Amino acid sequence: MALQTTNPTTTESWKKLQEHYESIKGVQMKDLFKEDADRAEKFTLKQGGYYYDYSKNRITEETIELLLELANELGLSEAITKYFEGDHINKTEDRAVLHTALRAPEDAEIFVDGINVVPEVYEVRGKIKDFSEKVINGAFKGYTGKAFTDVVNIGIGGSDLGPAMVVEALKYYKNHLNVHFVSNVDGDHVNETIATLDPETTLFVIVSKTFTTQETISNATTIKNWFLKHGTQADVAKHFVAVSTNLEKVSEFGIASENVFPMWDWVGGRFSLWSAVGLSISLAVGYEHFDGMLEGAMEMDSHFETTPFEENVPVILGLLTVWYNNFFGSESEAIIPYTQYLSRFSAYLQQGIMESNGKGVDRAGKPVDYQTGTIIWGEPGTNSQHAFFQLIHQGTKLIPTDFIGYIASLHGDTDHHNKLMANFFAQTEALLNGKTKKQVIAEFEEKGVAKEEYEALVNFKMFTGNRPTTTILGEKLTPKSLGNLIALYEHRIFIQGFIWNIFSYDQWGVELGKQLASGILKDITSDEISEHDNSTVNLLKIFKGIN
Ligand SMILES: O=P(O)(O)OC[C@H]1O[C@](O)(CO)[C@@H](O)[C@@H]1O
């Protein structure tokens, strides 16, 4: 099958969407609600224990029809098949993209270059299970015979953000092991972390797909040297394990082959928490919960693969991003979880979404002349309300926002949960309806404020409303529902990259900085400063104390 390289803006459906946008851009969502008593029902999907209410978006049924027409015109169905079947859709690295294989059922058959990868996946899953159980129940001990109390995940990017986000998200389900994360090459990070740890009872998990990442190898080396001040070289085998595709480099580092958890080049770093990269998740909450998360993701995979597009959650939500990004000119999207457990969720998705779709060259290798990847940001509600919601409500930018909340709280504190969720619902209502001049004046008058006193304030207190939100309301935050939610965003990334005609699964944009840093490190550590622009040379001189 030939590679689909159509510029989406040249399609018939794009032209129709452009015309439709012109006719709808001034429409008020609150009027659409008045006109259609069933609007909420019409635009709510239910999947995997979540309600997805996208009715508070600037859309009509025609918008969805046209967006689906665009997806069909570009051949979305075939693209989904290729994605799930292990085609090398990561063309620039010539790799399959199969994070879905990591959570596929045991009897599934998924071929990469003629080899069914599912048995290998289950073999590694078995190893993760076995190892986690032994560490948790104390059968696997440190070099002085003590059971482990702490685990340090050493990794960065996809080898850190996913596990760190999930360990925090599933804190409610955690066991006695305290899991720490060291990522930054800044020595303060690693030194602050080890300062609190006992080498006799700490297990180190070095996670690096390539095992060449400067940050990870530096942190792992610092930690190993610190460890060797206490234990011996032979004790390293009891305290260090690695997750990587690069078995040679792992062995050079001194890690025994039985302590290596393999992964595969068909798993992208930012999609890898389902692989052995998730070992620290399994250690923190136990393999059963890790497995529960995979099950939730598998449920979303099957929904995405088999559900007609008009009821397909990743398809609909992915297309909504295209609608705002390319027709309304929205540059960013906020993701606001109303649960403290998901406090790292937006940071995690920043890598997932921005590293995937922050591309300016299309699948034919030509610069694009339309907008692609959105800027992702967010913090948990209600903290975000007291920080940046001012801009979302009254600023000049249109920021489509996902609100994620749960019906049941984990701690069962109804008082707190009711207050939290009252804010959750209130915000989307406020963003929808805003507050008119009439309403502002009526409020002043109700309070008996004289006209000459309030007149100058009216404009400041008005809210335009008509600001789009999508409400994702789940039953309860569990390993399974978390897995389902993460997989939803993964598939949204696919949808968007597909429509924008870009390759979502490479990340060449991170290379240049890495390359220059290695040259600059030589400038810093030697007497010479090589050729750079004048600003960089000046700054290096200041840093090195050269006048
Ligand atoms: O797991 P590795 O190979 O250390 O890479 C870490 C991260 O570095 C990147 O390659 C680029 O920042 C990410 O895509 C990846 O998740």
Coordinates of C-alpha atoms and ligand atoms in Angstrom, one line a residue:
M1 CA 0.0 0.0 0.0
A2 CA 1.4 3.4 -1.0
L3 CA 2.3 5.9 1.7
Q4 CA -0.5 8.4 2.2
T5 CA 1.0 11.9 1.7
T6 CA -2.0 14.0 0.9
N7 CA -1.8 17.6 2.1
P8 CA -5.1 17.8 4.1
T9 CA -5.8 21.3 3.1
T10 CA -6.1 20.3 -0.5
T11 CA -9.0 17.9 0.1
E12 CA -12.6 18.6 -0.8
S13 CA -13.7 18.1 2.8
W14 CA -11.1 20.6 4.1
K15 CA -12.7 23.2 1.7
K16 CA -16.1 22.3 3.0
L17 CA -14.8 22.6 6.6
Q18 CA -13.4 26.0 5.8
E19 CA -16.8 27.2 4.5
H20 CA -18.6 25.6 7.4
Y21 CA -16.2 27.4 9.8
E22 CA -17.1 30.7 8.3
S23 CA -20.7 30.0 8.9
I24 CA -20.3 28.8 12.5
K25 CA -17.4 30.9 13.9
G26 CA -19.8 33.5 15.4
V27 CA -22.3 31.0 16.7
Q28 CA -22.8 30.9 20.5
M29 CA -22.7 27.5 22.0
K30 CA -25.3 28.6 24.5
D31 CA -27.7 29.2 21.6
L32 CA -27.0 25.7 20.3
F33 CA -28.0 24.3 23.7
K34 CA -31.2 26.3 23.7
E35 CA -32.1 25.1 20.2
D36 CA -31.5 21.4 20.9
A37 CA -32.6 19.9 24.2
D38 CA -30.7 16.7 23.3
R39 CA -27.4 18.3 22.5
A40 CA -25.6 16.9 25.6
E41 CA -26.8 13.4 24.9
K42 CA -26.0 13.7 21.2
F43 CA -22.5 14.7 21.9
T44 CA -21.7 12.3 24.8
L45 CA -19.9 9.0 24.3
K46 CA -19.4 6.3 26.9
Q47 CA -16.4 4.0 26.9
G48 CA -14.4 2.1 29.5
G49 CA -16.1 3.6 32.5
Y50 CA -15.8 7.2 31.2
Y51 CA -18.4 9.6 29.9
Y52 CA -17.0 11.9 27.2
D53 CA -19.2 15.0 26.9
Y54 CA -18.0 17.0 24.0
S55 CA -21.2 19.0 23.7
K56 CA -19.6 22.2 25.1
N57 CA -17.6 22.5 21.9
R58 CA -18.1 25.0 19.0
I59 CA -19.6 22.3 16.8
T60 CA -22.8 21.2 15.2
E61 CA -23.7 17.8 13.8
E62 CA -22.5 19.0 10.5
T63 CA -19.1 19.9 11.9
I64 CA -18.6 16.3 13.1
E65 CA -19.9 14.9 9.7
L66 CA -17.4 17.1 7.8
L67 CA -14.5 16.2 10.1
L68 CA -15.3 12.5 9.6
E69 CA -15.5 13.1 5.9
L70 CA -12.0 14.5 6.1
A71 CA -10.8 11.5 8.0
N72 CA -12.4 9.2 5.4
E73 CA -11.2 11.1 2.4
L74 CA -7.6 10.8 3.8
G75 CA -8.1 7.0 4.4
L76 CA -8.1 6.8 8.1
S77 CA -9.4 3.2 8.2
E78 CA -6.4 1.9 6.3
A79 CA -4.1 3.9 8.4
I80 CA -5.5 2.4 11.6
T81 CA -5.1 -1.1 10.2
K82 CA -1.4 -0.4 9.4
Y83 CA -0.8 1.0 12.9
F84 CA -2.2 -2.0 14.6
E85 CA -0.7 -4.5 12.2
G86 CA 2.9 -3.5 12.7
D87 CA 3.6 -1.7 9.4
H88 CA 6.7 0.4 9.5
I89 CA 4.7 3.6 9.9
N90 CA 7.7 5.3 11.6
K91 CA 9.2 5.8 8.2
T92 CA 12.2 8.0 9.0
E93 CA 13.5 5.4 11.5
D94 CA 12.1 2.5 9.5
R95 CA 10.2 1.0 12.5
A96 CA 6.8 -0.4 13.4
V97 CA 4.9 1.5 16.1
L98 CA 3.4 -1.2 18.4
H99 CA 2.8 0.0 21.9
T100 CA -0.6 -1.7 21.4
A101 CA 1.2 -5.1 21.2
L102 CA 2.4 -4.6 24.7
R103 CA -1.1 -4.9 26.0
A104 CA -2.6 -7.3 23.4
P105 CA -4.2 -10.5 24.6
E106 CA -1.8 -13.5 25.0
D107 CA -3.3 -15.4 22.1
A108 CA -3.0 -12.4 19.7
E109 CA -0.6 -12.6 16.8
I110 CA 1.1 -9.4 15.9
F111 CA 3.9 -9.6 13.4
V112 CA 6.9 -7.4 13.1
D113 CA 9.0 -8.3 10.0
G114 CA 7.4 -11.7 10.0
I115 CA 7.9 -12.5 13.7
N116 CA 5.0 -12.7 16.1
V117 CA 6.1 -10.4 18.9
V118 CA 3.3 -11.3 21.4
P119 CA 5.2 -14.4 23.0
E120 CA 8.2 -12.2 23.7
V121 CA 6.0 -9.5 25.2
Y122 CA 4.5 -12.1 27.6
E123 CA 7.9 -13.5 28.4
V124 CA 9.1 -10.0 29.5
R125 CA 5.8 -9.5 31.4
G126 CA 6.5 -12.7 33.2
K127 CA 9.9 -11.5 34.2
I128 CA 8.5 -8.2 35.4
K129 CA 5.9 -10.1 37.5
D130 CA 8.4 -12.4 39.0
F131 CA 11.0 -9.8 39.8
S132 CA 8.4 -7.3 41.3
E133 CA 6.9 -10.0 43.5
K134 CA 10.3 -11.0 44.8
V135 CA 11.3 -7.5 45.6
I136 CA 8.0 -6.6 47.2
N137 CA 7.8 -9.7 49.4
G138 CA 11.5 -9.4 50.3
A139 CA 12.7 -12.6 48.7
F140 CA 15.1 -10.6 46.6
K141 CA 17.4 -8.9 49.0
G142 CA 20.2 -6.3 49.0
Y143 CA 23.9 -7.1 49.6
T144 CA 23.6 -7.2 53.4
G145 CA 20.6 -9.5 53.3
K146 CA 18.0 -6.8 54.0
A147 CA 14.8 -6.4 52.1
F148 CA 14.4 -3.4 49.8
T149 CA 12.6 -0.3 51.0
D150 CA 13.4 2.1 48.2
V151 CA 13.6 2.0 44.4
V152 CA 15.2 4.7 42.2
N153 CA 14.2 4.9 38.6
I154 CA 17.0 6.5 36.6
G155 CA 15.9 7.7 33.2
I156 CA 14.7 10.7 31.3
G157 CA 11.9 11.6 28.8
G158 CA 9.9 8.6 28.0
S159 CA 12.0 6.5 30.4
D160 CA 10.9 8.8 33.3
L161 CA 7.8 10.7 32.6
G162 CA 5.4 7.8 32.1
P163 CA 6.5 5.7 35.1
A164 CA 6.7 8.9 37.3
M165 CA 3.2 10.0 36.2
V166 CA 1.7 6.5 36.8
V167 CA 3.4 5.9 40.2
E168 CA 2.0 9.2 41.4
A169 CA -1.4 8.5 39.8
L170 CA -1.7 5.1 41.5
K171 CA -0.3 6.2 44.8
Y172 CA -3.5 5.1 46.5
Y173 CA -2.6 1.5 45.5
K174 CA 1.0 1.6 46.5
N175 CA 2.8 -0.9 48.7
H176 CA 5.7 -0.2 51.2
L177 CA 8.3 0.5 48.5
N178 CA 9.1 4.1 48.1
V179 CA 9.9 4.9 44.4
H180 CA 12.1 7.9 43.5
F181 CA 12.8 9.3 40.1
V182 CA 16.2 10.8 39.0
S183 CA 16.1 12.3 35.5
N184 CA 17.8 15.7 35.3
V185 CA 21.5 15.8 34.5
D186 CA 21.7 18.6 37.1
G187 CA 23.7 17.0 39.9
D188 CA 21.4 18.5 42.5
H189 CA 18.7 16.1 41.4
V190 CA 20.7 12.9 41.9
N191 CA 22.6 14.1 45.0
E192 CA 19.4 15.3 46.8
T193 CA 17.9 11.9 46.0
I194 CA 20.7 9.7 47.2
A195 CA 21.3 11.8 50.3
T196 CA 18.1 10.3 51.8
L197 CA 18.8 6.7 50.8
D198 CA 20.4 3.7 52.4
P199 CA 22.5 1.8 49.8
E200 CA 21.8 -1.5 51.6
T201 CA 18.0 -1.3 51.0
T202 CA 17.8 0.6 47.7
L203 CA 17.3 -0.9 44.3
F204 CA 18.3 1.0 41.2
V205 CA 16.4 0.6 37.9
I206 CA 18.3 2.2 35.0
V207 CA 15.9 2.8 32.2
S208 CA 17.2 3.9 28.8
K209 CA 16.0 2.5 25.5
T210 CA 19.3 3.5 23.8
F211 CA 21.5 3.3 26.9
T212 CA 23.5 6.2 25.5
T213 CA 21.5 9.1 26.9
Q214 CA 23.9 11.6 28.6
E215 CA 21.6 12.4 31.5
T216 CA 20.8 8.8 32.4
I217 CA 24.3 7.4 32.0
S218 CA 25.7 10.3 34.1
N219 CA 23.2 9.8 36.8
A220 CA 23.6 6.0 36.8
T221 CA 27.4 6.4 37.0
T222 CA 27.2 8.8 39.9
I223 CA 24.9 6.4 41.7
K224 CA 27.1 3.4 41.0
N225 CA 30.1 5.2 42.3
W226 CA 28.2 6.2 45.5
F227 CA 27.1 2.6 45.9
L228 CA 30.6 1.3 45.5
K229 CA 31.7 3.4 48.5
H230 CA 29.5 1.0 50.5
G231 CA 29.1 -2.3 48.6
T232 CA 31.5 -4.1 46.2
Q233 CA 31.5 -4.6 42.5
A234 CA 30.0 -8.1 43.0
D235 CA 27.1 -6.5 45.0
V236 CA 26.2 -4.3 42.0
A237 CA 24.3 -7.3 40.6
K238 CA 22.0 -7.3 43.6
H239 CA 21.2 -3.6 43.4
F240 CA 21.2 -2.5 39.7
V241 CA 18.9 -3.7 37.0
A242 CA 18.4 -2.2 33.5
V243 CA 15.7 -1.7 31.0
S244 CA 17.0 -1.3 27.5
T245 CA 17.2 -2.4 23.9
N246 CA 21.0 -1.9 23.9
L247 CA 22.2 -5.1 25.6
E248 CA 25.8 -4.4 24.7
K249 CA 26.0 -1.0 26.4
V250 CA 24.2 -2.4 29.4
S251 CA 26.8 -5.1 29.8
E252 CA 29.6 -2.5 29.4
F253 CA 28.1 -0.6 32.3
G254 CA 28.5 -3.7 34.4
I255 CA 25.0 -5.0 34.7
A256 CA 24.6 -8.8 34.6
S257 CA 22.5 -10.2 31.7
E258 CA 20.0 -11.7 34.1
N259 CA 19.3 -8.2 35.4
V260 CA 18.3 -6.8 32.1
F261 CA 14.7 -6.3 31.1
P262 CA 14.6 -6.1 27.3
M263 CA 12.4 -3.8 25.2
W264 CA 12.1 -3.4 21.4
D265 CA 12.8 -0.7 18.9
W266 CA 9.1 -0.8 17.8
V267 CA 8.2 0.8 21.1
G268 CA 8.7 4.5 21.1
G269 CA 10.1 6.0 24.3
R270 CA 7.1 8.2 25.0
F271 CA 4.8 5.2 24.5
S272 CA 6.9 2.8 26.5
L273 CA 5.4 2.7 30.0
W274 CA 3.5 -0.5 29.1
S275 CA 6.8 -2.3 28.5
A276 CA 9.6 -3.1 31.1
V277 CA 10.0 0.7 31.2
G278 CA 7.0 0.4 33.6
L279 CA 9.1 -1.9 36.0
S280 CA 9.1 0.8 38.7
I281 CA 5.3 1.0 38.3
S282 CA 5.0 -2.7 38.9
L283 CA 7.4 -2.4 41.9
A284 CA 5.4 0.5 43.4
V285 CA 1.9 -1.0 43.1
G286 CA 2.4 -4.7 42.4
Y287 CA 2.2 -6.6 39.1
E288 CA -1.5 -7.1 39.3
H289 CA -2.2 -3.4 39.2
F290 CA 0.3 -2.9 36.4
D291 CA -1.5 -5.7 34.6
G292 CA -4.8 -3.9 35.3
M293 CA -3.5 -0.8 33.6
L294 CA -2.5 -2.8 30.5
E295 CA -6.0 -4.3 30.5
G296 CA -7.6 -0.8 30.5
A297 CA -5.4 0.2 27.6
M298 CA -6.3 -2.9 25.7
E299 CA -9.9 -2.0 26.1
M300 CA -9.3 1.4 24.6
D301 CA -7.3 -0.2 21.8
S302 CA -10.1 -2.5 20.9
H303 CA -12.6 0.4 21.0
F304 CA -10.4 2.5 18.8
E305 CA -9.7 -0.3 16.3
T306 CA -13.3 -1.5 15.9
T307 CA -15.8 1.2 16.7
P308 CA -17.4 3.2 13.9
F309 CA -15.8 6.6 13.7
E310 CA -18.8 8.6 14.8
E311 CA -18.8 6.8 18.1
N312 CA -15.0 6.4 18.4
V313 CA -13.6 8.5 21.3
P314 CA -10.0 9.0 20.1
V315 CA -11.3 9.7 16.5
I316 CA -13.8 12.3 17.7
L317 CA -11.5 14.0 20.2
G318 CA -8.5 13.9 17.9
L319 CA -10.6 15.6 15.1
L320 CA -11.8 18.3 17.5
T321 CA -8.1 19.2 18.1
V322 CA -7.7 19.6 14.3
W323 CA -10.9 21.7 14.2
Y324 CA -9.6 24.2 16.7
N325 CA -6.0 24.1 15.7
N326 CA -6.5 24.6 12.0
F327 CA -9.8 26.5 11.7
F328 CA -10.0 28.6 14.8
G329 CA -6.3 29.1 15.0
S330 CA -6.0 27.8 18.6
E331 CA -2.4 27.2 19.4
S332 CA -2.6 25.4 22.7
E333 CA -4.8 23.0 24.6
A334 CA -5.1 22.7 28.3
I335 CA -5.5 19.4 30.1
I336 CA -6.9 19.8 33.7
P337 CA -7.3 16.8 35.8
Y338 CA -9.5 17.2 38.9
T339 CA -7.6 14.7 41.0
Q340 CA -4.3 15.4 42.7
Y341 CA -3.2 11.9 41.7
L342 CA -3.0 13.0 38.1
S343 CA -0.8 15.9 38.9
R344 CA 1.9 14.8 36.5
F345 CA -0.6 13.9 33.7
S346 CA -0.2 17.1 31.6
A347 CA 3.6 17.0 32.0
Y348 CA 3.6 13.4 30.7
L349 CA 1.3 14.3 27.8
Q350 CA 3.6 17.3 26.9
Q351 CA 6.2 14.8 25.7
G352 CA 3.6 12.4 24.2
I353 CA 1.9 15.0 22.2
M354 CA 4.5 17.7 21.5
E355 CA 7.4 15.3 20.7
S356 CA 5.1 13.4 18.4
N357 CA 3.3 16.1 16.5
G358 CA 5.6 19.0 16.8
K359 CA 6.7 18.6 13.2
G360 CA 7.0 21.0 10.3
V361 CA 7.8 18.6 7.4
D362 CA 5.1 16.4 5.9
R363 CA 5.2 12.7 5.0
A364 CA 6.4 13.6 1.5
G365 CA 9.4 15.4 3.1
K366 CA 8.1 18.9 2.3
P367 CA 7.6 21.8 4.7
V368 CA 4.0 22.1 5.7
D369 CA 2.0 25.3 5.0
Y370 CA -0.5 24.8 7.8
Q371 CA -0.4 24.3 11.5
T372 CA 0.5 21.0 13.2
G373 CA 1.1 20.0 16.8
T374 CA -0.6 21.9 19.6
I375 CA 1.1 23.2 22.7
I376 CA 0.0 21.2 25.7
W377 CA -0.2 22.5 29.3
G378 CA -2.1 22.1 32.5
E379 CA -2.0 21.5 36.2
P380 CA -4.6 19.9 38.5
G381 CA -7.8 21.7 39.3
T382 CA -8.6 23.5 41.6
N383 CA -5.0 24.8 41.8
S384 CA -5.0 25.8 38.2
Q385 CA -8.2 27.9 38.8
H386 CA -6.2 30.1 41.2
A387 CA -3.3 30.3 38.8
F388 CA -4.0 30.6 35.1
F389 CA -7.8 30.2 34.6
Q390 CA -8.0 34.0 34.4
L391 CA -6.5 33.8 30.9
I392 CA -8.7 30.9 29.9
H393 CA -11.9 32.8 31.0
Q394 CA -11.1 36.3 29.9
G395 CA -7.9 36.3 27.8
T396 CA -7.7 36.9 24.1
K397 CA -6.8 33.3 23.2
L398 CA -9.1 30.4 22.5
I399 CA -7.9 27.5 24.6
P400 CA -9.8 24.2 24.2
T401 CA -9.6 22.5 27.6
D402 CA -10.1 18.9 28.7
F403 CA -11.6 18.6 32.2
I404 CA -10.9 15.1 33.7
G405 CA -12.7 14.1 36.9
Y406 CA -14.1 11.1 38.7
I407 CA -17.5 10.3 40.2
A408 CA -16.0 8.5 43.2
S409 CA -13.1 9.7 45.2
L410 CA -10.6 7.1 46.4
H411 CA -10.4 8.3 50.0
G412 CA -14.2 8.6 50.3
D413 CA -14.1 12.1 51.8
T414 CA -17.4 13.3 50.4
D415 CA -17.0 16.8 51.7
H416 CA -13.8 17.4 49.8
H417 CA -14.9 15.5 46.8
N418 CA -18.2 17.4 46.4
K419 CA -16.4 20.7 46.6
L420 CA -13.8 19.5 44.1
M421 CA -16.4 18.3 41.7
A422 CA -18.6 21.4 42.1
N423 CA -15.6 23.4 40.8
F424 CA -15.2 20.9 38.0
F425 CA -18.7 21.4 36.7
A426 CA -18.8 25.1 37.5
Q427 CA -15.8 25.8 35.3
T428 CA -17.1 24.2 32.2
E429 CA -20.5 25.9 32.7
A430 CA -18.8 29.3 33.2
L431 CA -16.6 28.8 30.1
L432 CA -19.7 27.9 28.1
N433 CA -22.1 30.6 29.2
G434 CA -19.9 33.4 30.3
K435 CA -21.6 36.4 31.9
T436 CA -23.4 39.1 29.9
K437 CA -23.4 42.9 30.6
K438 CA -27.1 42.5 31.6
Q439 CA -26.1 39.9 34.2
V440 CA -23.3 42.0 35.6
I441 CA -25.5 45.0 36.0
A442 CA -28.3 42.9 37.6
E443 CA -25.8 41.6 40.1
F444 CA -24.7 45.1 41.1
E445 CA -28.2 46.3 41.3
E446 CA -29.3 43.4 43.5
K447 CA -26.6 44.4 45.9
G448 CA -27.9 48.0 45.8
V449 CA -24.7 49.4 44.2
A450 CA -25.4 52.8 42.5
K451 CA -25.0 53.1 38.8
E452 CA -22.2 55.7 38.9
E453 CA -20.2 53.3 41.2
Y454 CA -20.5 50.2 39.0
E455 CA -20.6 51.7 35.5
A456 CA -16.8 51.8 35.0
L457 CA -16.5 48.2 36.2
V458 CA -19.0 46.4 34.0
N459 CA -16.7 45.5 31.1
F460 CA -14.1 44.1 33.5
K461 CA -16.6 41.8 35.1
M462 CA -18.1 40.4 31.9
F463 CA -17.2 37.0 30.5
T464 CA -17.6 36.4 26.8
G465 CA -18.1 32.6 27.3
N466 CA -18.3 30.4 24.2
R467 CA -14.9 28.8 25.2
P468 CA -14.7 25.1 24.4
T469 CA -14.3 22.3 26.9
T470 CA -14.6 18.6 26.8
T471 CA -15.6 16.8 30.0
I472 CA -14.1 13.4 30.7
L473 CA -15.9 12.0 33.6
G474 CA -14.8 8.6 34.9
E475 CA -16.3 6.4 37.5
K476 CA -13.2 6.0 39.6
L477 CA -9.4 6.3 39.2
T478 CA -8.2 2.7 39.1
P479 CA -5.2 1.1 37.3
K480 CA -7.6 0.0 34.6
S481 CA -9.3 3.3 34.1
L482 CA -5.9 5.0 34.1
G483 CA -4.7 2.7 31.4
N484 CA -7.8 3.4 29.4
L485 CA -7.3 7.1 29.6
I486 CA -3.6 7.1 28.7
A487 CA -4.3 4.9 25.7
L488 CA -7.0 7.4 24.6
Y489 CA -4.5 10.2 24.4
E490 CA -2.0 7.9 22.6
H491 CA -4.6 7.3 19.9
R492 CA -5.5 10.9 19.7
I493 CA -1.9 11.6 18.8
F494 CA -2.1 9.1 16.0
I495 CA -5.3 10.7 14.6
Q496 CA -3.9 14.2 14.6
G497 CA -0.5 13.2 13.1
F498 CA -2.4 11.2 10.4
I499 CA -4.6 14.2 9.5
W500 CA -1.7 16.6 9.5
N501 CA 0.2 14.3 7.2
I502 CA 3.3 14.2 9.5
F503 CA 5.3 11.4 11.0
S504 CA 4.3 11.2 14.7
Y505 CA 6.8 8.6 15.8
D506 CA 10.3 10.1 15.3
Q507 CA 11.8 13.0 17.2
W508 CA 14.7 14.4 15.2
G509 CA 14.0 17.8 16.8
V510 CA 15.7 16.8 20.0
E511 CA 19.0 15.9 18.3
L512 CA 20.6 19.3 17.4
G513 CA 20.7 20.5 21.0
K514 CA 22.2 17.2 22.1
Q515 CA 24.8 17.4 19.4
L516 CA 25.8 21.0 20.2
A517 CA 25.9 20.3 24.0
S518 CA 28.6 17.6 23.4
G519 CA 30.8 20.1 21.6
I520 CA 30.2 22.8 24.2
L521 CA 31.1 20.4 27.0
K522 CA 34.5 20.1 25.4
D523 CA 34.7 23.9 25.3
I524 CA 33.9 24.0 29.0
T525 CA 36.3 21.3 30.1
S526 CA 39.3 22.3 28.0
D527 CA 41.3 25.5 27.6
E528 CA 39.9 26.3 24.2
I529 CA 36.6 27.7 23.1
S530 CA 35.7 26.5 19.6
E531 CA 33.9 28.5 17.0
H532 CA 30.4 29.8 17.9
D533 CA 28.3 32.8 17.4
N534 CA 29.5 35.9 19.4
S535 CA 26.8 35.6 22.1
T536 CA 27.6 32.0 22.8
V537 CA 31.4 32.7 23.0
N538 CA 30.7 35.6 25.4
L539 CA 28.5 33.6 27.6
L540 CA 31.1 30.7 27.7
K541 CA 33.8 33.2 28.7
I542 CA 31.6 34.5 31.5
F543 CA 30.9 30.9 32.7
K544 CA 34.6 30.0 32.6
G545 CA 35.6 33.3 34.3
I546 CA 37.7 34.4 31.3
N547 CA 37.9 38.2 30.9
Ligands
LIG1 O1 15.3 5.9 26.8 P1 16.4 6.8 26.2 O2 17.0 6.2 25.1 O3 17.4 7.1 27.3 O4 15.8 8.1 25.7 C1 15.1 9.0 26.6 C2 14.3 10.0 25.8 O5 15.2 10.8 24.9 C3 14.5 11.0 23.7 O6 15.0 10.2 22.7 C4 14.6 12.5 23.2 O7 14.5 13.4 24.2 C5 13.0 10.7 24.0 O8 12.3 10.4 22.9 C6 13.2 9.5 24.9 O9 12.1 9.2 25.6

